[in-house]
Tab-separated table of C-alpha atoms in Angstrom:
chain	number	residue	atom	x	y	z
A	12	ILE	CA	-0.335	0.614	-0.407
A	13	TYR	CA	1.344	3.350	-0.705
A	14	THR	CA	0.008	6.588	0.202
A	15	LEU	CA	1.162	10.548	-0.535
A	16	SER	CA	2.668	12.363	2.684
A	17	LEU	CA	1.046	15.598	3.592
A	18	HIS	CA	4.685	17.575	3.840
A	19	ASP	CA	5.793	16.897	0.624
A	20	ALA	CA	3.681	14.290	-1.370
A	21	LEU	CA	6.698	11.632	-1.503
A	22	PRO	CA	5.136	8.104	-1.249
A	23	ILE	CA	4.621	6.830	1.563
A	24	TRP	CA	4.314	2.636	1.740
A	25	HIS	CA	2.915	1.065	4.532
A	26	VAL	CA	4.380	-2.337	5.446
A	27	ALA	CA	2.015	-4.524	8.051
A	28	VAL	CA	3.172	-7.530	9.513
A	29	ASN	CA	1.138	-9.758	12.117
A	30	PHE	CA	2.695	-12.300	14.605
A	31	MET	CA	0.278	-14.975	16.310
A	32	PHE	CA	1.176	-16.684	19.214
A	33	MET	CA	-0.216	-19.270	20.775
A	34	GLY	CA	-0.062	-22.850	22.128
A	35	GLU	CA	-1.288	-24.194	26.190
A	36	SER	CA	-1.630	-21.911	28.090
A	37	GLY	CA	0.923	-21.174	30.798
A	38	LEU	CA	3.650	-21.023	28.344
A	39	GLY	CA	4.584	-17.714	28.226
A	40	LYS	CA	3.367	-16.964	24.978
A	41	THR	CA	2.280	-13.449	26.418
A	42	THR	CA	5.998	-12.751	28.246
A	43	PHE	CA	7.802	-14.038	24.064
A	44	ALA	CA	5.059	-11.020	22.712
A	45	HIS	CA	6.468	-9.113	25.171
A	46	LEU	CA	10.172	-10.200	24.292
A	47	PHE	CA	10.058	-9.874	20.528
A	48	CYS	CA	8.020	-6.319	20.425
A	49	SER	CA	10.675	-4.824	22.178
A	50	CYS	CA	13.615	-6.019	19.587
A	51	LEU	CA	11.549	-3.666	17.569
A	52	PRO	CA	13.199	0.004	16.347
A	53	TYR	CA	12.013	2.568	18.163
A	54	TYR	CA	10.211	0.225	20.012
A	55	PRO	CA	9.493	2.127	23.451
A	56	ASP	CA	11.537	1.904	26.704
A	57	GLU	CA	8.150	1.338	28.408
A	58	ILE	CA	6.130	-2.261	27.680
A	59	PRO	CA	2.635	-1.402	27.127
A	60	ALA	CA	1.272	-3.808	29.974
A	61	HIS	CA	-1.062	-6.755	28.966
A	62	ASP	CA	-4.415	-5.925	30.601
A	63	GLY	CA	-3.718	-9.578	32.021
A	64	GLN	CA	-7.443	-11.244	30.840
A	65	PRO	CA	-6.921	-14.505	29.090
A	66	THR	CA	-8.276	-14.715	25.381
A	67	VAL	CA	-10.933	-16.603	25.524
A	68	GLY	CA	-12.494	-16.815	21.777
A	69	ASN	CA	-11.842	-15.905	18.549
A	70	PRO	CA	-8.404	-13.931	18.604
A	71	ARG	CA	-7.194	-10.544	19.962
A	72	VAL	CA	-5.069	-8.204	18.969
A	73	ILE	CA	-2.950	-7.635	22.704
A	74	PHE	CA	-0.270	-4.983	21.033
A	75	ASN	CA	0.677	-2.936	18.078
A	76	HIS	CA	3.718	-0.480	17.010
A	77	GLU	CA	4.129	0.940	14.814
A	78	PHE	CA	6.714	3.600	13.085
A	79	GLU	CA	7.670	5.875	9.749
A	80	GLU	CA	11.723	5.370	8.582
A	81	ASP	CA	12.577	6.187	4.913
A	82	GLU	CA	9.519	7.345	4.270
A	83	VAL	CA	7.926	3.892	4.552
A	84	HIS	CA	5.317	3.087	7.591
A	85	TYR	CA	5.614	0.216	10.142
A	86	LYS	CA	3.023	-1.421	12.298
A	87	PHE	CA	3.943	-4.687	13.812
A	88	SER	CA	0.952	-6.030	15.506
A	89	ALA	CA	1.122	-9.332	17.817
A	90	VAL	CA	-1.968	-11.505	17.975
A	91	ASP	CA	-2.637	-13.420	20.837
A	92	ALA	CA	-5.171	-16.892	20.363
A	93	ALA	CA	-7.001	-18.447	23.004
A	94	GLY	CA	-4.534	-21.152	25.401
A	95	PHE	CA	-5.908	-24.277	26.086
A	96	GLU	CA	-5.168	-27.322	28.020
A	97	MET	CA	-3.954	-30.859	27.310
A	98	LYS	CA	-5.875	-32.827	30.248
A	99	ASP	CA	-7.078	-36.322	28.736
A	100	ALA	CA	-10.480	-36.520	28.876
A	101	ALA	CA	-11.945	-38.695	30.903
A	102	SER	CA	-9.610	-37.141	34.265
A	103	ALA	CA	-12.383	-34.220	33.253
A	104	SER	CA	-14.514	-33.939	35.802
A	105	PRO	CA	-18.788	-33.775	35.171
A	106	ALA	CA	-19.139	-30.616	36.613
A	107	SER	CA	-16.327	-29.318	35.311
A	108	SER	CA	-17.760	-29.881	31.992
A	109	SER	CA	-21.026	-28.435	32.529
A	110	SER	CA	-19.833	-25.726	33.955
A	111	PRO	CA	-20.692	-22.297	31.931
A	112	SER	CA	-17.482	-21.068	33.015
A	113	SER	CA	-15.376	-23.550	30.866
A	114	SER	CA	-14.213	-22.121	27.403
A	115	THR	CA	-12.075	-22.901	24.710
A	116	SER	CA	-9.326	-20.827	27.089
A	117	SER	CA	-9.733	-23.816	28.799
A	118	ALA	CA	-9.968	-27.010	26.542
A	119	THR	CA	-8.708	-30.250	27.457
A	120	LEU	CA	-8.188	-30.936	23.725
A	121	SER	CA	-6.238	-34.698	24.741
A	122	GLY	CA	-8.371	-37.027	22.735
A	123	ASN	CA	-11.029	-34.873	22.673
A	124	PRO	CA	-12.240	-34.624	19.132
A	125	VAL	CA	-14.877	-31.891	19.465
A	126	ALA	CA	-13.059	-30.006	21.752
A	127	GLN	CA	-9.981	-29.571	19.554
A	128	GLU	CA	-12.710	-29.226	16.487
A	129	VAL	CA	-14.115	-25.500	18.786
A	130	MET	CA	-10.549	-24.909	19.664
A	131	PHE	CA	-9.244	-25.108	15.962
A	132	GLN	CA	-12.346	-22.946	14.150
A	133	PRO	CA	-12.094	-20.288	15.068
A	134	ILE	CA	-8.315	-19.761	15.163
A	135	MET	CA	-8.829	-20.234	11.549
A	136	GLN	CA	-11.735	-18.281	10.891
A	137	TYR	CA	-10.066	-15.715	11.881
A	138	ILE	CA	-6.508	-16.252	9.374
A	139	THR	CA	-9.284	-17.030	6.769
A	140	ASN	CA	-11.616	-14.058	7.236
A	141	LYS	CA	-8.534	-11.286	7.372
A	142	GLN	CA	-7.138	-13.032	4.435
A	143	ASP	CA	-10.286	-12.608	2.466
A	144	GLN	CA	-10.882	-8.978	2.859
A	145	TRP	CA	-7.196	-8.909	1.489
A	146	ALA	CA	-7.950	-10.176	-1.059
A	147	GLN	CA	-10.976	-8.285	-1.945
A	148	HIS	CA	-9.591	-4.935	-1.986
A	149	ALA	CA	-6.937	-6.063	-3.985
A	150	ASN	CA	-5.479	-5.138	-7.698
A	151	HIS	CA	-4.100	-7.198	-9.625
A	152	ASP	CA	-0.575	-6.540	-8.533
A	153	GLY	CA	-1.651	-8.002	-5.199
A	154	PHE	CA	-1.503	-4.082	-3.389
A	155	SER	CA	-4.725	-3.066	-1.623
A	156	ASP	CA	-6.131	-0.200	-0.255
A	157	ARG	CA	-7.190	-1.757	2.968
A	158	ALA	CA	-5.015	-2.387	6.316
A	159	ASP	CA	-2.884	-5.303	5.488
A	160	GLU	CA	-4.765	-7.351	9.195
A	161	ARG	CA	-3.650	-10.664	7.373
A	162	VAL	CA	-1.445	-12.873	10.325
A	163	HIS	CA	1.423	-13.394	8.464
A	164	CYS	CA	3.519	-15.957	10.953
A	165	ILE	CA	2.214	-18.412	13.559
A	166	PHE	CA	4.745	-18.954	16.432
A	167	TYR	CA	3.584	-22.061	18.367
A	168	PHE	CA	4.714	-23.179	21.357
A	169	VAL	CA	5.178	-26.727	22.653
A	170	ARG	CA	5.572	-28.324	26.272
A	171	PRO	CA	9.274	-28.455	26.956
A	172	HIS	CA	10.043	-32.473	26.856
A	173	ARG	CA	7.726	-33.201	25.087
A	174	VAL	CA	5.529	-32.644	21.498
A	175	LEU	CA	2.472	-33.790	21.887
A	176	ASP	CA	0.363	-35.127	18.748
A	177	ILE	CA	-2.176	-32.229	19.273
A	178	ASP	CA	0.202	-29.894	18.489
A	179	LEU	CA	1.514	-31.174	15.142
A	180	ASP	CA	-2.180	-31.688	13.636
A	181	PHE	CA	-2.173	-27.553	14.452
A	182	MET	CA	0.578	-27.007	13.142
A	183	ALA	CA	-0.043	-29.070	9.721
A	184	ARG	CA	-3.336	-27.724	9.361
A	185	PHE	CA	-2.133	-23.891	9.947
A	186	ALA	CA	0.680	-24.517	8.405
A	187	GLY	CA	-1.783	-24.967	4.836
A	188	VAL	CA	-2.526	-21.144	5.139
A	189	THR	CA	0.502	-19.443	6.887
A	190	ASN	CA	4.023	-18.917	7.920
A	191	VAL	CA	4.440	-21.536	11.174
A	192	VAL	CA	7.136	-21.320	13.599
A	193	PRO	CA	7.621	-24.201	16.472
A	194	ILE	CA	8.806	-22.677	20.050
A	195	ILE	CA	9.712	-24.349	22.141
A	196	ALA	CA	8.909	-22.686	25.778
A	197	LYS	CA	10.610	-22.754	28.410
A	198	ALA	CA	13.876	-23.677	26.949
A	199	ASP	CA	16.217	-22.632	29.762
A	200	CYS	CA	14.956	-25.527	32.153
A	201	LEU	CA	16.261	-27.680	29.604
A	202	GLN	CA	20.019	-29.141	29.558
A	203	THR	CA	22.213	-28.867	26.769
A	204	ASP	CA	21.884	-32.143	25.479
A	205	GLU	CA	18.026	-32.544	27.026
A	206	LEU	CA	16.942	-29.447	24.673
A	207	THR	CA	19.572	-30.749	21.568
A	208	ALA	CA	17.227	-33.871	21.792
A	209	GLN	CA	13.179	-32.726	21.608
A	210	LEU	CA	15.138	-30.246	18.472
A	211	ILE	CA	16.204	-33.676	16.883
A	212	GLU	CA	12.304	-35.199	18.039
A	213	LEU	CA	10.228	-32.245	16.652
A	214	ARG	CA	12.434	-32.284	13.201
A	215	ARG	CA	11.540	-35.283	13.421
A	216	LYS	CA	8.124	-35.443	13.719
A	217	LEU	CA	7.791	-33.035	11.554
A	218	THR	CA	9.040	-33.977	8.341
A	219	GLU	CA	7.437	-37.447	8.910
A	220	ARG	CA	4.269	-35.725	9.150
A	221	ASN	CA	5.786	-33.606	5.468
A	222	ILE	CA	4.858	-30.418	7.629
A	223	PRO	CA	6.202	-27.582	6.500
A	224	THR	CA	7.925	-24.576	9.168
A	225	PHE	CA	8.845	-21.040	8.019
A	226	ASP	CA	12.791	-21.466	6.898
A	227	PHE	CA	14.938	-18.269	8.249
A	228	LYS	CA	17.582	-19.899	6.196
A	229	GLU	CA	20.192	-18.704	8.748
A	230	GLN	CA	24.069	-18.100	7.643
A	231	PRO	CA	27.639	-18.715	9.428
A	232	ALA	CA	27.881	-15.117	10.899
A	233	PRO	CA	30.844	-14.045	7.925
A	234	GLU	CA	34.109	-12.090	8.860
A	235	VAL	CA	35.021	-8.992	10.383
A	236	GLN	CA	35.479	-7.211	7.643
A	237	PHE	CA	37.737	-4.011	8.370
A	238	LEU	CA	37.753	-1.024	7.570
A	239	PRO	CA	40.864	0.751	6.177
A	240	GLU	CA	41.096	3.262	8.961
A	241	GLU	CA	40.324	0.882	11.411
A	242	ARG	CA	43.578	-1.308	9.646
A	243	GLU	CA	45.498	1.481	10.171
A	244	GLU	CA	44.880	1.868	13.437
A	245	GLU	CA	45.491	-1.922	14.853
A	246	SER	CA	48.884	-1.437	13.194
A	247	GLU	CA	50.237	1.674	15.200
A	248	GLN	CA	48.601	0.344	17.451
A	249	GLN	CA	51.186	-3.201	17.699
A	250	GLN	CA	53.374	-0.547	16.145
A	251	GLN	CA	53.729	1.134	19.534
A	252	GLN	CA	53.119	-2.074	21.122
A	253	GLN	CA	56.986	-3.456	19.553
A	254	GLN	CA	58.276	-0.298	20.050
A	255	GLN	CA	57.695	-0.143	23.440
A	256	GLN	CA	57.952	-3.827	23.893
A	257	GLN	CA	61.603	-3.126	22.389
A	258	GLN	CA	62.614	-0.517	25.187
A	259	GLU	CA	61.562	-2.289	28.072
A	260	GLY	CA	64.228	-5.016	26.304
A	261	GLY	CA	66.636	-2.567	25.906
A	262	GLU	CA	66.338	-0.860	29.408
A	263	HIS	CA	66.817	-4.532	31.246
A	264	SER	CA	69.922	-5.165	28.949
A	265	SER	CA	71.624	-2.090	30.075
A	266	ALA	CA	70.346	-2.955	33.251
A	267	ASP	CA	72.223	-6.443	32.827
A	268	ALA	CA	75.792	-4.610	31.597
A	269	PRO	CA	78.704	-4.357	33.978
């Protein structure tokens, strides 16, 4: 999208990136969203406080960050999806399952296909609706005059120590409509060998299920390239050190002479 600036009549491009955070309750999704957004350029020193209320039902935007740089207007949004609990359906008491306070925010998904679908549908509906709204206003070049609210990436949180089948099912279904990045939550509580083992297991299961995940195409860090000025300063420092060592050596030899 682009508009004209009222100040200098130069085109301003609008770039929007929307991230969704989803997974089991209690894995630190909101904390991760805070830290992730705080790494963005020009982010305020004081991060806006979350309202403390769990997301129930439809996903909602919990953080927005906008700034302009080089005639480009950037907008980053964090979208929170309702968390869920992985409990065996048999362990859920009838009273709790029939309670009106039971909602998708605490749906017991393990071994419960109905609860899984109840949890899945509002999130998928949110994603596809945003994509449809964008497509309806897009021209043949793929640009739209509508604010881009599409979900460009899902950060999907999995438990430390264990990868559940329901996580794989959800990632497989969402990977068909947007980018998915698996996150091992609370990885700091794992030993190095435990973390390595879970990464291997997660990658193996994703490969077996043919679940595509976003590829960051990470490359080895490039070698440090010194500017000519930096090389000159470095050589001068080396020469000074050599001269100082020679002077110290000369002083010692003259002191030892009879």
